[in-house]
Amino acid sequence: MLKLAVKNLYKIYGSKPQRSLELVRQGVSKEELLKKTGNGIGVCKVNFEVEEGSIFVIMGLSGSGKSTLIRCLNRLIEPTSGSVFIDGHDICSYDEKQLLSIRRNKIAMVFQHFALLPHKTIEENVAFGLEIQNTSVEYRHQKACDALALVGLKGYENAYPNELSGGMQQRVGLARALAIDADILLMDEAFSALDPLIRSEMQDELMSIQDSMKKTIIFITHDLDEALKIGDQIAIMKDGAIIQTGSPEEILEHPADEYVRSFIKDVDRSKILTASSVMKKPDAIITQKGGLHLAVRKMRESKMSSIFVINKDKTLQGLLTIDSALEALKKGETDVTKYLLYDIEKAVPDTSLNELLPSAVRSKYPIAIVDKEERLLGIVARVAVLSGLSGEEVPNV
Amino acid sequence: MFRLPIGDFFERGIDFLKVHGESFFNALKESVLFIIQHFENLLQWIPWWMLILIFVILAFSLSGKKLAIFTGLGLTFIYSLDLWSETLDTLSLVLSSTLFTLLIGIPLGVAMSKNDNTQKILQPILDFMQTMPAFIYLIPSVIFFGLGKMPGAIATIIFAMPPVVKLTNLGIRQVPKDVIEAAISFGCTQKQMLRKVQIPLALPTILTGINQTIMLSLSMVVISAMIGARGLGEVVYSGVTQMKIGKGFEGGIAVVILAIILDRLTQSLGIHKKRKQNNK
Ligand SMILES: Nc1ncnc2c1ncn2[C@@H]1O[C@H](COP(=O)(O)OP(=O)(O)OP(=O)(O)O)[C@@H](O)[C@H]1O
Ligand SMILES: [Mg+2]
């Protein structure tokens, strides 16, 4: 289900934004607009949709408008034009009261530098969103304790923010957002101020929370590894516009332009790319009943030295090499089963290239990619694993 | 030689205010006088040793042993100089004018922080008020309210106003932007923002302003002895004009002791707050 949709969103900074908006719509660039009117482009014709329960990551260089965009989603920054639909309702048309209600119940934000209230205890900080809704003290206490337990900060209720480390403070920030039971979390570089170890820990925790609670998360980061790790969808921004949106694999495999490519050039691909992204359609297969002649001809056509054999229901049988096929032909055998190799390397589509590497080294033959029912989905040539890791186009073997 | 008649304009302006603002000034006069009178009655009514004890306890709970001892000794010393009733006069004048200063100054500071235009208008006025010599304020006060405590209090209120306004403004403006954003993003209204976020976070700065206000009030209250406000100022002033050097000196010491006590007490108010947040 669609949780959040952004349609033709613009944000122009400066006075008389409407006039500048016309210019921007006509295609005037950021620099030109600044020279002409002194106005800056924050967000420029942005469209995207976020499914319920998914993590949408926004990336881009400094000044590309990420913070502006995410603040338009709860109207912390008033968009100049366009719509933001939450559960199908355009919040840009909301009046003050409706806006307050959506901020209090639907959408919560986590900040880069935590933004906790130094004069309040941890529990009071977490309960802040509920306090301003005038809920009862017991309810607040209960909710705050639950949220604190969720982020692993039980026992710190009465501490003050400056007594906690950065990582712990950000957990408080997260707990504060969770305490109001919002469906949508906005996280503007929420983990950027943390050191790498804590950061990775927080990412895991966020993903597990997201898994169990099905939050919809908009996440800004500068770190591609982070984006690839947690993102279901990634959007890359430049000068206020979104250049490309796609799944991590799509972004890595088919960068839209030089800008996107420069983003992904030094990513650790092995962790991100999975077997499914380098596997080929198993176009050289035969059912068991098919003749040996057919097998040999197919191998010849595809210039492969082996071929996978499957049953009618597509479950994997084994592997037939060209050598054993020729031998069988010479002997005049018709039953292939005796000549099949059964000890073959198999993997599921989600296996990362990193994990695939040992299999690729061990085996002389391609790796079979199968689903849970052992049905053959594709094959990965050994060379494809290596070229996938190096980021080259996967050659057609 | 040509001379700009600014003084004349000023006089005419004062005359105008005197005629047209009479009811306003009367109301102001009544309410200020009411407060001063009650403060004074209250302080006079409490036995001297009890008052000293109250101050000592206050000093101990806000700051600690050191200030408590100093307060006890200092106030007893003043009592032994036979300046107790003068000190109470001064104290009640200081406290009641401070009350009015804060009542007007803090909201003014809040308004100033909310709006850049208000700040642009108020800032130079406050600067101007701060750089004027203190006793300039005595002149219009005397014109409106005659001689005595009343004009002294008014002059004090005006003179002690700028720091608390400025520091309230500053304190609120210094609240980190992302904390404000966080509060808004959770659905804070303007009022809640002020009450639950801005004022508490600005409090240490505001308390500094209050401290400065009290100190300025004290210095002004002493000066306003020139227009007949009684108290320690009168002792000093008569010491100067009648060449009673010894008496004047004693009055001076009493003022200094009172100043130190008030200063440390209000300062530790701010530190007290901070300590609670820093290590508990
Ligand atoms: N209040 C403002 N007034 C005018 N221009 C602004 C304002 N805030 C941001 N901008 C401009 O809008 C553009 C986008 O800024 P934004 O803060 O959204 O970038 P960002 O992608 O979040 O950058 P970073 O990665 O550094 O946080 C920038 O060019 C910036 O100069
Ligand atoms: Mg930013």
XYZ file of C-alpha atoms and ligand atoms in Angstrom:
709
model
C 0.000 0.000 0.000
C 1.153 3.492 -0.745
C 1.974 5.412 2.415
C 3.506 8.590 1.131
C 3.467 10.230 -2.261
C 5.110 13.457 -3.326
C 3.827 15.170 -6.451
C 5.599 17.967 -8.296
C 7.047 19.447 -5.156
C 8.923 22.749 -5.347
C 10.559 24.866 -2.704
C 12.008 28.236 -3.655
C 13.887 30.148 -0.954
C 13.717 33.941 -0.839
C 11.144 36.645 -1.468
C 8.506 36.458 -4.205
C 8.923 32.728 -4.731
C 5.929 32.460 -7.080
C 7.631 34.487 -9.796
C 10.770 32.409 -9.471
C 8.662 29.267 -9.571
C 7.491 30.198 -13.064
C 11.090 30.633 -14.174
C 12.107 27.309 -12.648
C 9.202 25.585 -14.368
C 10.466 27.051 -17.633
C 13.770 25.365 -16.974
C 15.940 28.094 -15.502
C 18.854 26.507 -13.625
C 19.807 27.041 -9.994
C 22.716 29.358 -10.796
C 20.752 31.407 -13.322
C 17.866 31.861 -10.896
C 20.218 32.982 -8.166
C 21.796 35.525 -10.499
C 18.463 36.776 -11.836
C 16.339 36.968 -8.697
C 18.548 36.151 -5.757
C 16.283 33.237 -4.920
C 17.601 29.746 -4.256
C 16.135 26.448 -5.323
C 15.623 24.098 -2.410
C 13.518 21.416 -4.050
C 12.756 21.242 -7.750
C 9.930 19.191 -9.249
C 10.291 16.210 -6.979
C 8.094 13.143 -7.412
C 8.317 9.916 -5.511
C 6.232 7.312 -3.786
C 6.940 5.264 -0.705
C 5.306 1.952 0.051
C 4.050 1.292 3.555
C 6.663 -0.444 5.675
C 9.618 0.341 3.452
C 12.740 2.433 3.896
C 13.232 5.193 1.372
C 16.731 6.625 1.364
C 17.600 10.045 -0.015
C 21.197 10.739 -1.020
C 22.948 13.652 -2.603
C 25.831 16.055 -2.233
C 25.761 18.798 0.377
C 23.298 21.476 -0.653
C 21.360 19.229 -2.998
C 18.169 19.834 -1.023
C 17.777 16.682 1.036
C 17.020 18.438 4.317
C 14.678 20.836 2.570
C 12.800 17.966 0.960
C 12.384 15.943 4.131
C 11.173 19.032 6.006
C 8.534 19.606 3.375
C 7.063 16.224 4.259
C 5.824 17.495 7.630
C 5.750 21.125 6.534
C 8.513 22.196 8.845
C 9.378 23.994 5.639
C 6.400 25.220 3.656
C 6.599 23.969 0.049
C 6.206 26.652 -2.609
C 4.110 24.390 -4.786
C 3.087 20.761 -5.120
C 1.507 18.131 -2.911
C 2.519 15.688 -0.235
C 0.046 12.842 0.156
C 0.032 10.867 3.369
C -2.402 7.956 3.261
C -3.955 9.625 0.263
C -4.549 13.029 1.886
C -2.722 16.092 0.656
C -1.224 17.598 3.811
C -0.293 20.777 1.942
C -3.984 21.685 1.968
C -4.279 21.093 5.718
C -5.053 23.953 8.082
C -3.130 24.620 11.288
C -5.173 22.201 13.377
C -5.003 19.284 10.969
C -1.290 19.872 10.573
C -0.764 19.737 14.334
C -2.705 16.512 14.517
C -0.680 14.854 11.772
C 2.580 15.936 13.399
C 1.401 14.581 16.728
C 0.158 11.224 15.504
C 1.352 10.310 12.045
C 4.830 11.519 11.378
C 7.851 11.876 13.643
C 11.359 13.125 13.083
C 14.827 12.100 14.256
C 17.581 14.688 14.031
C 21.274 14.581 13.189
C 22.360 16.227 16.415
C 19.657 14.539 18.488
C 17.909 17.803 19.451
C 17.016 16.608 22.932
C 15.819 18.962 25.633
C 18.739 19.356 28.073
C 16.524 20.379 30.985
C 14.388 17.260 30.828
C 15.233 13.730 31.896
C 15.479 10.933 29.344
C 12.010 9.742 30.180
C 10.586 13.250 29.913
C 12.344 13.699 26.601
C 10.877 10.511 25.212
C 7.447 11.477 26.502
C 7.688 14.979 25.078
C 5.483 14.268 22.075
C 2.818 12.908 24.401
C 3.233 15.672 26.956
C 2.260 18.337 24.444
C -0.823 16.310 23.589
C -1.858 16.587 27.249
C -2.126 12.846 27.724
C -2.256 11.444 31.238
C 0.939 11.046 33.226
C 0.549 7.266 33.597
C 0.012 6.767 29.895
C 3.054 8.868 29.116
C 5.173 6.979 31.574
C 4.080 3.640 30.142
C 4.700 4.679 26.539
C 8.058 6.226 27.328
C 9.230 3.120 29.170
C 8.105 0.870 26.326
C 9.910 3.001 23.780
C 13.065 3.122 25.901
C 13.019 -0.638 26.303
C 12.668 -0.981 22.549
C 15.868 0.960 21.915
C 17.701 -0.771 24.745
C 17.870 2.104 27.209
C 15.987 0.657 30.126
C 17.312 2.042 33.400
C 18.270 5.454 32.043
C 14.863 7.028 32.622
C 16.084 9.552 35.163
C 19.380 10.493 33.569
C 19.860 13.745 31.699
C 20.844 13.897 28.020
C 24.357 15.222 28.664
C 25.126 12.174 30.788
C 24.683 9.905 27.770
C 27.011 9.125 24.879
C 26.112 10.212 21.370
C 24.855 6.799 20.403
C 22.658 6.617 23.462
C 21.351 10.112 22.871
C 20.323 9.146 19.385
C 18.533 6.117 20.773
C 16.602 8.560 22.914
C 15.853 10.563 19.785
C 14.579 7.421 18.143
C 12.571 6.418 21.210
C 10.993 9.865 21.268
C 9.825 9.325 17.712
C 8.600 5.803 18.452
C 6.703 6.860 21.575
C 4.020 8.686 19.619
C 3.314 5.608 17.479
C 3.823 7.519 14.257
C 3.622 5.453 11.070
C 6.228 7.531 9.317
C 9.705 8.336 10.593
C 11.732 11.113 9.032
C 15.436 10.741 9.711
C 17.748 13.521 8.544
C 21.283 12.135 8.722
C 20.210 10.544 11.965
C 23.324 8.398 12.288
C 25.889 10.751 10.769
C 27.170 12.065 14.071
C 27.910 8.578 15.413
C 31.139 6.639 15.136
C 31.200 3.739 12.654
C 30.696 0.919 15.124
C 27.761 2.479 16.949
C 26.427 3.559 13.616
C 26.325 0.081 12.231
C 24.701 -1.106 15.445
C 22.031 1.567 15.125
C 21.389 0.597 11.512
C 20.775 -3.002 12.540
C 18.520 -1.855 15.305
C 16.564 0.442 13.040
C 16.067 -2.396 10.590
C 14.874 -4.761 13.268
C 12.487 -2.148 14.659
C 11.261 -1.480 11.170
C 10.797 -5.182 10.585
C 8.717 -5.711 13.680
C 6.733 -2.477 13.620
C 6.381 -1.889 9.891
C 7.275 1.769 10.049
C 7.653 3.719 6.861
C 10.991 5.468 7.002
C 12.446 8.320 5.003
C 16.166 8.334 5.661
C 18.766 10.855 4.559
C 22.398 9.869 4.435
C 25.685 10.806 2.838
C 26.986 7.296 3.208
C 26.318 5.001 0.285
C 27.080 1.871 2.262
C 24.444 2.906 4.763
C 21.978 3.652 1.984
C 22.563 0.308 0.320
C 22.334 -1.526 3.602
C 19.045 -0.191 4.855
C 17.316 1.201 1.762
C 14.526 -0.544 -0.079
C 14.505 2.363 -2.482
C 17.189 4.965 -2.989
C 16.721 8.406 -4.490
C 19.699 10.453 -5.610
C 19.307 14.234 -5.519
C 21.142 16.981 -7.311
C 20.330 20.697 -7.255
C 16.972 20.055 -5.647
C 15.817 17.454 -8.143
C 15.775 13.690 -7.917
C 18.038 12.285 -10.616
C 17.271 8.623 -10.088
C 15.103 6.439 -7.885
C 15.501 2.732 -7.643
C 16.366 -0.295 -5.580
C 19.997 -0.579 -4.444
C 20.734 -3.069 -7.214
C 19.133 -0.879 -9.858
C 21.205 2.085 -8.782
C 24.389 0.032 -8.763
C 23.716 -1.783 -11.986
C 22.194 0.988 -14.026
C 23.319 4.401 -12.807
C 21.318 7.032 -14.668
C 24.208 9.401 -15.345
C 27.740 10.451 -14.455
C 26.585 12.089 -11.215
C 25.048 8.889 -9.933
C 28.009 6.890 -11.166
C 30.401 9.096 -9.224
C 28.350 8.279 -6.143
C 28.665 4.559 -6.476
C 32.181 4.280 -7.760
C 33.844 3.217 -4.550
C 31.160 1.146 -2.978
C 31.934 -2.250 -1.543
C 29.877 -4.055 -4.132
C 30.351 -7.541 -2.759
C 28.124 -6.814 0.223
C 25.364 -5.316 -1.841
C 25.169 -7.243 -5.079
C 23.352 -10.501 -4.771
C 23.316 -13.601 -6.857
C 20.085 -12.464 -8.442
C 21.754 -9.377 -9.865
C 24.417 -11.329 -11.751
C 22.525 -14.489 -12.591
C 21.502 -15.331 -16.111
C 18.386 -16.984 -17.347
C 19.133 -20.709 -17.510
C 18.606 -20.852 -21.252
C 20.537 -24.079 -21.665
C 18.467 -26.678 -19.908
C 16.849 -29.893 -20.881
C 14.289 -31.979 -19.198
C 15.303 -35.490 -18.395
C 13.341 -36.941 -21.183
C 15.035 -34.766 -23.727
C 17.652 -36.524 -25.709
C 21.349 -36.339 -25.363
C 21.576 -34.930 -28.849
C 19.518 -31.952 -27.827
C 21.790 -31.389 -24.858
C 24.900 -31.429 -26.958
C 23.382 -29.118 -29.523
C 22.332 -26.642 -26.830
C 25.771 -26.626 -25.309
C 27.248 -26.011 -28.673
C 24.837 -23.145 -29.337
C 25.509 -21.464 -26.037
C 29.211 -22.297 -26.129
C 29.035 -23.763 -22.646
C 30.860 -26.810 -21.433
C 28.037 -27.969 -19.194
C 24.299 -27.815 -18.858
C 21.878 -28.099 -15.946
C 19.257 -30.772 -16.051
C 15.868 -30.215 -14.500
C 12.671 -32.121 -13.988
C 9.343 -31.166 -15.475
C 8.438 -29.152 -12.394
C 11.711 -27.271 -12.875
C 13.396 -28.746 -9.810
C 17.064 -29.187 -10.295
C 18.333 -32.627 -11.207
C 22.011 -32.288 -11.836
C 24.654 -31.132 -14.235
C 25.671 -32.661 -17.516
C 29.118 -31.816 -18.812
C 29.972 -31.874 -22.480
C 32.554 -34.592 -21.890
C 30.159 -37.017 -20.244
C 27.487 -36.202 -22.811
C 29.843 -37.093 -25.666
C 30.896 -40.235 -23.844
C 27.290 -41.281 -23.419
C 26.643 -40.638 -27.077
C 29.605 -42.776 -28.048
C 28.271 -45.630 -25.933
C 24.835 -45.130 -27.382
C 23.208 -44.480 -23.960
C 19.890 -42.680 -23.899
C 19.436 -42.303 -20.133
C 21.281 -39.209 -18.988
C 20.823 -39.756 -15.266
C 23.835 -42.012 -15.015
C 26.065 -39.356 -16.482
C 24.858 -36.458 -14.341
C 26.944 -34.683 -11.745
C 24.898 -34.365 -8.600
C 27.389 -32.622 -6.399
C 26.905 -29.082 -7.645
C 27.165 -25.642 -6.046
C 23.774 -24.175 -5.267
C 22.688 -20.853 -3.805
C 19.535 -18.825 -3.191
C 19.005 -15.528 -5.081
C 19.623 -13.376 -1.977
C 23.130 -14.680 -1.478
C 25.604 -11.824 -1.695
C 28.499 -12.043 -4.107
C 30.779 -12.109 -1.131
C 29.276 -15.367 0.042
C 29.173 -16.683 -3.484
C 32.888 -16.241 -3.967
C 34.036 -19.444 -2.208
C 31.584 -21.522 -4.276
C 32.832 -19.887 -7.426
C 36.401 -20.747 -6.526
C 35.600 -24.306 -5.450
C 33.521 -25.361 -8.407
C 34.577 -25.838 -11.989
C 31.046 -25.269 -13.163
C 28.499 -22.473 -12.973
C 26.563 -22.033 -9.752
C 22.908 -22.950 -9.772
C 20.542 -20.425 -8.255
C 17.530 -22.180 -6.836
C 14.534 -21.225 -4.726
C 13.343 -22.959 -1.601
C 11.697 -25.759 -3.571
C 14.941 -26.430 -5.404
C 13.563 -24.991 -8.629
C 16.229 -23.649 -10.905
C 15.905 -19.879 -11.253
C 19.134 -19.008 -12.966
C 22.775 -19.723 -13.252
C 25.762 -17.674 -12.283
C 28.897 -18.195 -14.285
C 32.010 -18.135 -12.133
C 33.420 -15.237 -14.061
C 30.232 -13.258 -13.437
C 30.906 -13.309 -9.709
C 34.301 -11.764 -10.200
C 33.244 -9.201 -12.760
C 30.261 -8.344 -10.584
C 32.640 -7.580 -7.756
C 34.810 -5.374 -9.899
C 31.808 -3.446 -11.179
C 32.240 -4.282 -14.838
C 29.304 -5.072 -16.996
C 28.566 -8.728 -16.555
C 29.755 -10.378 -19.762
C 27.447 -12.726 -21.518
C 29.129 -16.042 -21.106
C 25.337 81.091 17.429
C 22.753 78.617 16.212
C 21.690 76.082 18.774
C 19.407 73.058 18.307
C 16.518 73.322 20.788
C 16.494 69.635 21.714
C 16.161 70.414 25.393
C 13.088 72.524 24.650
C 11.533 69.755 22.648
C 12.154 67.376 25.477
C 10.531 69.721 27.973
C 7.519 70.205 25.753
C 7.229 66.464 25.295
C 7.275 65.966 29.046
C 4.631 68.678 29.474
C 2.463 66.976 26.893
C 2.761 63.627 28.631
C 2.055 65.213 31.968
C -1.230 66.644 30.771
C -2.441 63.792 28.585
C -1.067 60.793 30.393
C -2.234 61.758 33.822
C -4.542 58.836 34.458
C -1.916 56.364 33.235
C 0.731 57.831 35.498
C -1.655 57.857 38.402
C -2.474 54.194 37.965
C 1.204 53.364 37.694
C 1.947 55.404 40.766
C -0.777 53.713 42.776
C 0.236 50.188 41.905
C 3.964 50.746 42.416
C 3.354 52.519 45.687
C 1.058 49.736 46.824
C 3.680 47.090 46.237
C 6.512 49.070 47.836
C 4.394 49.806 50.881
C 3.493 46.178 51.409
C 7.016 44.974 50.908
C 8.210 47.489 53.438
C 5.520 46.602 55.943
C 6.290 42.952 55.602
C 10.023 43.381 56.093
C 9.536 45.745 59.028
C 7.104 43.356 60.629
C 9.500 40.420 60.677
C 11.904 40.616 63.686
C 15.424 41.479 62.578
C 17.001 38.204 63.715
C 14.308 36.213 61.960
C 14.909 38.070 58.707
C 18.628 37.418 59.006
C 17.873 33.770 59.654
C 15.650 33.595 56.578
C 18.433 35.056 54.446
C 20.979 32.658 55.918
C 18.783 29.651 55.183
C 18.150 30.945 51.673
C 21.868 31.413 51.134
C 22.638 27.960 52.456
C 20.105 26.139 50.328
C 20.901 28.056 47.144
C 24.655 28.252 47.441
C 26.248 26.677 50.495
C 27.986 27.167 53.773
C 30.279 29.966 52.661
C 27.588 32.332 51.482
C 25.419 31.434 54.481
C 28.173 32.481 56.898
C 28.887 35.656 54.955
C 25.190 36.543 54.873
C 24.773 35.959 58.595
C 27.842 37.969 59.547
C 27.198 40.733 57.018
C 23.617 41.360 58.008
C 24.410 41.246 61.720
C 27.173 43.734 61.053
C 24.736 46.071 59.325
C 22.341 45.703 62.250
C 25.094 46.561 64.670
C 25.837 49.744 62.679
C 22.290 50.765 63.518
C 21.413 50.894 59.831
C 18.754 48.178 59.889
C 15.685 50.224 59.082
C 17.547 52.082 56.287
C 18.638 48.745 54.867
C 15.059 47.493 54.890
C 13.945 50.661 53.086
C 16.555 50.099 50.431
C 15.830 46.394 50.182
C 12.099 46.827 49.755
C 12.638 49.496 47.133
C 15.091 47.274 45.269
C 12.888 44.195 45.411
C 9.687 45.917 44.429
C 11.228 47.813 41.541
C 12.921 44.602 40.422
C 9.540 42.915 40.480
C 8.113 45.576 38.173
C 11.178 45.552 35.964
C 10.855 41.812 35.427
C 7.107 42.026 34.966
C 7.628 44.419 32.089
C 11.095 43.388 30.948
C 10.686 39.644 30.438
C 7.570 39.858 28.238
C 9.296 42.648 26.320
C 12.312 40.410 25.811
C 10.081 37.567 24.643
C 8.324 39.863 22.181
C 11.697 41.059 20.969
C 12.891 37.519 20.343
C 9.769 36.599 18.399
C 10.047 39.323 15.849
C 13.064 40.738 14.063
C 11.391 44.096 13.498
C 10.622 44.495 17.183
C 14.247 43.732 17.878
C 15.406 46.298 15.342
C 13.302 49.000 17.005
C 13.986 48.077 20.633
C 17.716 47.398 20.363
C 18.839 51.025 19.834
C 16.371 52.279 22.440
C 17.779 49.863 25.005
C 21.341 50.785 24.059
C 20.421 54.421 24.503
C 18.829 53.750 27.886
C 21.896 51.873 29.054
C 24.390 54.564 28.102
C 22.490 57.478 29.607
C 23.958 58.575 32.942
C 21.868 57.082 35.731
C 20.582 60.259 37.331
C 19.127 61.582 34.047
C 16.165 59.351 34.837
C 15.595 61.203 38.055
C 14.583 64.419 36.329
C 11.441 63.269 34.484
C 10.536 61.061 37.434
C 10.528 64.058 39.730
C 8.466 66.022 37.242
C 5.797 63.346 37.088
C 5.800 62.053 40.603
C 7.320 64.706 42.820
C 9.885 63.818 45.436
C 10.239 60.669 47.507
C 10.218 56.922 47.083
C 7.872 56.851 44.158
C 10.000 58.675 41.571
C 12.996 56.758 42.876
C 11.246 53.497 42.119
C 10.163 54.635 38.659
C 13.642 55.812 37.753
C 14.998 52.504 39.037
C 12.538 50.454 37.014
C 13.487 52.258 33.824
C 17.199 52.243 34.533
C 17.348 48.542 35.410
C 15.187 47.405 32.503
C 17.629 47.021 29.563
C 19.721 44.040 30.707
C 16.789 41.764 31.470
C 15.082 42.619 28.178
C 18.253 42.104 26.197
C 19.257 38.893 27.924
C 15.772 37.389 27.708
C 15.836 38.132 23.997
C 19.319 36.717 23.629
C 18.560 33.609 25.663
C 15.533 32.728 23.610
C 17.296 33.395 20.343
C 20.153 31.150 21.440
C 17.951 28.091 21.835
C 19.367 25.652 19.241
C 17.470 25.639 15.981
C 17.139 21.884 15.842
C 15.571 21.743 19.295
C 12.968 24.235 18.087
C 12.482 22.170 14.945
C 12.107 19.011 16.989
C 9.452 20.641 19.153
C 7.534 21.860 16.106
C 7.817 18.489 14.422
C 6.126 16.862 17.396
C 3.253 19.304 17.157
C 4.109 22.029 19.668
C 1.930 25.118 19.598
C 3.513 28.571 19.932
C 2.514 28.765 23.569
C 3.856 25.322 24.421
C 7.083 26.180 22.648
C 7.583 29.220 24.848
C 6.618 27.506 28.077
C 8.179 24.098 27.630
C 11.188 24.793 25.439
C 12.285 28.379 25.006
C 11.921 29.783 28.507
C 13.457 26.742 30.252
C 16.410 26.661 27.864
C 16.879 30.417 28.079
C 16.565 30.412 31.861
C 20.288 30.589 32.733
C 20.640 33.635 30.476
C 17.460 35.186 31.826
C 18.721 34.652 35.374
C 21.899 36.508 34.457
C 19.649 39.322 33.297
C 17.736 39.240 36.570
C 20.984 39.369 38.494
C 22.122 42.422 36.547
C 18.755 44.042 37.042
C 18.963 43.641 40.793
C 22.461 45.060 40.856
C 21.453 48.049 38.749
C 18.379 48.566 40.923
C 20.535 48.704 43.997
C 22.873 51.271 42.504
C 19.943 53.360 41.304
C 18.131 53.165 44.602
C 21.210 54.635 46.254
C 21.392 57.413 43.688
C 17.718 58.215 44.063
C 18.444 59.363 47.591
C 19.106 62.647 45.770
C 15.378 63.005 45.134
C 14.341 61.986 48.575
C 14.081 58.248 48.487
C 15.080 57.138 51.936
C 17.319 54.245 52.857
C 21.034 53.567 52.727
C 21.450 56.005 49.851
C 20.287 58.807 52.069
C 22.885 57.886 54.669
C 25.647 58.032 52.077
C 24.269 61.142 50.434
C 23.949 63.076 53.665
C 27.404 61.877 54.627
C 28.699 63.526 51.448
C 26.683 66.749 51.608
C 27.096 67.317 55.328
C 30.717 66.183 55.506
C 29.823 63.411 57.942
C 32.507 61.181 56.514
C 32.236 58.401 59.112
C 28.493 58.001 58.743
C 28.744 58.093 54.961
C 31.410 55.419 55.038
C 29.261 53.159 57.202
C 26.360 53.573 54.769
C 28.689 52.743 51.922
C 29.840 49.519 53.566
C 26.242 48.482 54.206
C 25.433 49.019 50.516
C 28.420 46.910 49.496
C 27.468 44.054 51.838
C 23.887 44.108 50.624
C 25.093 44.157 47.030
C 27.365 41.163 47.522
C 24.634 39.134 49.219
C 22.037 39.905 46.550
C 24.525 39.257 43.765
C 25.701 35.894 45.047
C 22.192 34.806 45.899
C 20.809 35.484 42.433
C 23.898 34.075 40.748
C 23.608 30.811 42.603
C 19.995 30.659 41.465
C 21.295 30.099 37.952
C 24.092 27.749 38.965
C 21.704 25.763 41.114
C 19.582 25.114 38.042
C 22.553 24.114 35.954
C 23.970 21.764 38.535
C 20.746 19.814 38.580
C 21.106 19.146 34.858
C 24.789 18.477 34.885
C 25.301 15.950 37.589
C 22.558 14.223 39.353
N 16.725 28.968 5.023
C 17.282 28.986 3.794
N 17.273 30.114 3.068
C 17.805 30.149 1.829
N 18.370 29.097 1.216
C 18.414 27.942 1.889
C 17.878 27.820 3.210
N 18.062 26.557 3.629
C 18.686 25.920 2.622
N 18.899 26.740 1.577
C 19.524 26.367 0.305
O 18.816 25.292 -0.245
C 19.700 24.341 -0.796
C 19.448 22.984 -0.191
O 19.790 22.984 1.175
P 19.608 21.719 2.099
O 19.927 22.127 3.472
O 18.275 21.134 1.845
O 20.732 20.750 1.535
P 21.186 19.326 2.052
O 21.107 18.434 0.885
O 20.422 18.947 3.264
O 22.701 19.569 2.436
P 23.570 18.873 3.581
O 23.938 17.540 3.043
O 24.742 19.768 3.722
O 22.732 18.814 4.816
C 21.096 24.858 -0.547
O 21.576 25.421 -1.732
C 20.939 25.886 0.525
O 21.846 26.939 0.326
Mg 20.957 18.531 5.358
